[in-house]
Tab-separated table of C-alpha atoms in Angstrom:
chain	number	residue	atom	x	y	z
A	16	UNK	CA	1.724	5.653	23.948
A	17	UNK	CA	2.585	9.215	21.373
A	18	UNK	CA	1.124	9.495	19.116
A	19	UNK	CA	4.041	8.993	16.685
A	20	UNK	CA	4.098	5.072	18.019
A	21	UNK	CA	0.566	4.928	17.267
A	22	UNK	CA	1.344	6.129	13.627
A	23	UNK	CA	3.847	3.563	13.391
A	24	UNK	CA	1.734	0.521	14.820
A	25	UNK	CA	-1.219	1.530	11.680
A	26	UNK	CA	1.276	1.233	9.328
A	27	UNK	CA	2.532	-2.217	10.363
A	28	UNK	CA	-0.829	-2.763	10.625
A	29	UNK	CA	-1.582	-2.481	6.856
A	30	UNK	CA	1.422	-4.788	6.339
A	31	UNK	CA	-0.386	-7.364	7.735
A	32	UNK	CA	-2.400	-8.655	5.401
A	33	UNK	CA	-0.623	-10.620	2.998
A	34	UNK	CA	-2.941	-9.140	-0.042
A	35	UNK	CA	-1.930	-6.435	0.692
A	36	UNK	CA	1.965	-7.021	0.762
A	37	UNK	CA	1.134	-8.360	-2.593
A	38	UNK	CA	-0.014	-5.144	-4.132
A	39	UNK	CA	2.849	-2.830	-2.565
A	40	UNK	CA	4.611	-5.567	-4.313
A	41	UNK	CA	3.380	-5.644	-7.721
A	42	UNK	CA	2.747	-1.117	-7.948
A	43	UNK	CA	6.704	-0.986	-6.741
A	44	UNK	CA	7.438	-2.547	-10.537
A	45	UNK	CA	5.740	0.329	-11.732
A	46	UNK	CA	1.585	1.165	-11.315
A	47	UNK	CA	-1.268	-1.061	-12.277
A	48	UNK	CA	-5.110	-0.658	-12.362
A	49	UNK	CA	-6.765	-3.487	-11.022
A	50	UNK	CA	-8.043	-5.295	-13.210
A	51	UNK	CA	-3.489	-5.633	-14.174
A	52	UNK	CA	-3.759	-6.340	-9.915
A	53	UNK	CA	-5.745	-9.378	-10.470
A	54	UNK	CA	-4.214	-10.902	-12.668
A	55	UNK	CA	-1.442	-10.469	-11.066
A	56	UNK	CA	-2.905	-11.491	-7.067
A	57	UNK	CA	-5.018	-14.282	-8.870
A	58	UNK	CA	-8.104	-12.899	-6.673
A	59	UNK	CA	-11.016	-11.061	-7.493
A	60	UNK	CA	-11.792	-8.105	-8.211
A	61	UNK	CA	-13.589	-6.530	-5.162
A	62	UNK	CA	-11.055	-8.322	-3.361
A	63	UNK	CA	-8.026	-6.447	-4.743
A	64	UNK	CA	-10.393	-3.662	-4.766
A	65	UNK	CA	-11.046	-3.818	-0.876
A	66	UNK	CA	-7.136	-4.297	0.016
A	67	UNK	CA	-6.646	-1.015	-2.357
A	68	UNK	CA	-9.382	1.587	-0.359
A	69	UNK	CA	-7.449	0.229	2.941
A	70	UNK	CA	-3.342	0.882	0.870
A	71	UNK	CA	-4.859	4.152	-0.133
A	72	UNK	CA	-6.963	5.905	3.169
A	73	UNK	CA	-4.286	4.392	5.227
A	74	UNK	CA	-1.574	6.403	2.440
A	75	UNK	CA	0.556	3.523	0.925
A	76	UNK	CA	-1.263	3.888	-2.626
A	77	UNK	CA	-1.863	6.720	-4.735
A	78	UNK	CA	-4.791	7.159	-7.623
A	79	UNK	CA	-5.050	8.387	-10.406
A	80	UNK	CA	-8.433	8.331	-13.341
A	81	UNK	CA	-6.873	7.619	-17.013
A	82	UNK	CA	-9.834	7.258	-19.184
A	83	UNK	CA	-12.281	4.942	-17.600
A	84	UNK	CA	-10.186	2.927	-15.536
A	85	UNK	CA	-7.356	4.635	-12.255
A	86	UNK	CA	-3.900	3.758	-12.452
A	87	UNK	CA	-2.369	2.699	-8.823
A	88	UNK	CA	0.753	3.764	-7.331
A	89	UNK	CA	3.080	3.579	-4.424
A	90	UNK	CA	3.243	7.054	-2.575
A	91	UNK	CA	6.921	6.579	-2.428
A	92	UNK	CA	7.681	9.270	0.462
A	93	UNK	CA	4.906	7.026	2.521
A	94	UNK	CA	6.460	4.647	2.631
A	95	UNK	CA	9.679	5.663	3.219
A	96	UNK	CA	8.344	7.272	6.113
A	97	UNK	CA	7.743	4.257	7.546
A	98	UNK	CA	11.019	2.210	6.652
A	99	UNK	CA	12.416	5.511	7.824
A	100	UNK	CA	10.399	4.882	11.045
A	101	UNK	CA	11.475	1.384	11.658
A	102	UNK	CA	14.916	1.609	11.471
A	103	UNK	CA	14.699	4.728	13.965
A	104	UNK	CA	13.917	1.576	16.105
A	105	UNK	CA	16.812	-0.513	15.375
A	106	UNK	CA	19.862	-0.075	17.835
A	107	UNK	CA	22.726	1.460	17.014
């Protein structure tokens, strides 16, 4: 298996968890902190923080410190690259 296919599988593995998809859905509307994400998802903050950490390690989410809080946003370039890689698998 090529490294590209392994990277693609890893990226889709990150998206295979409903909480992570929910986080990305909320972040697609604009940056949010963990409190806003927790409220929007109806989940406890430690659970959301865990999934944010996984998404950050997978480079699908970025975090930027603003005062005491961290504002999270999607990493548009990496999400576009993942979508582009999927499109290449589609028959023409």
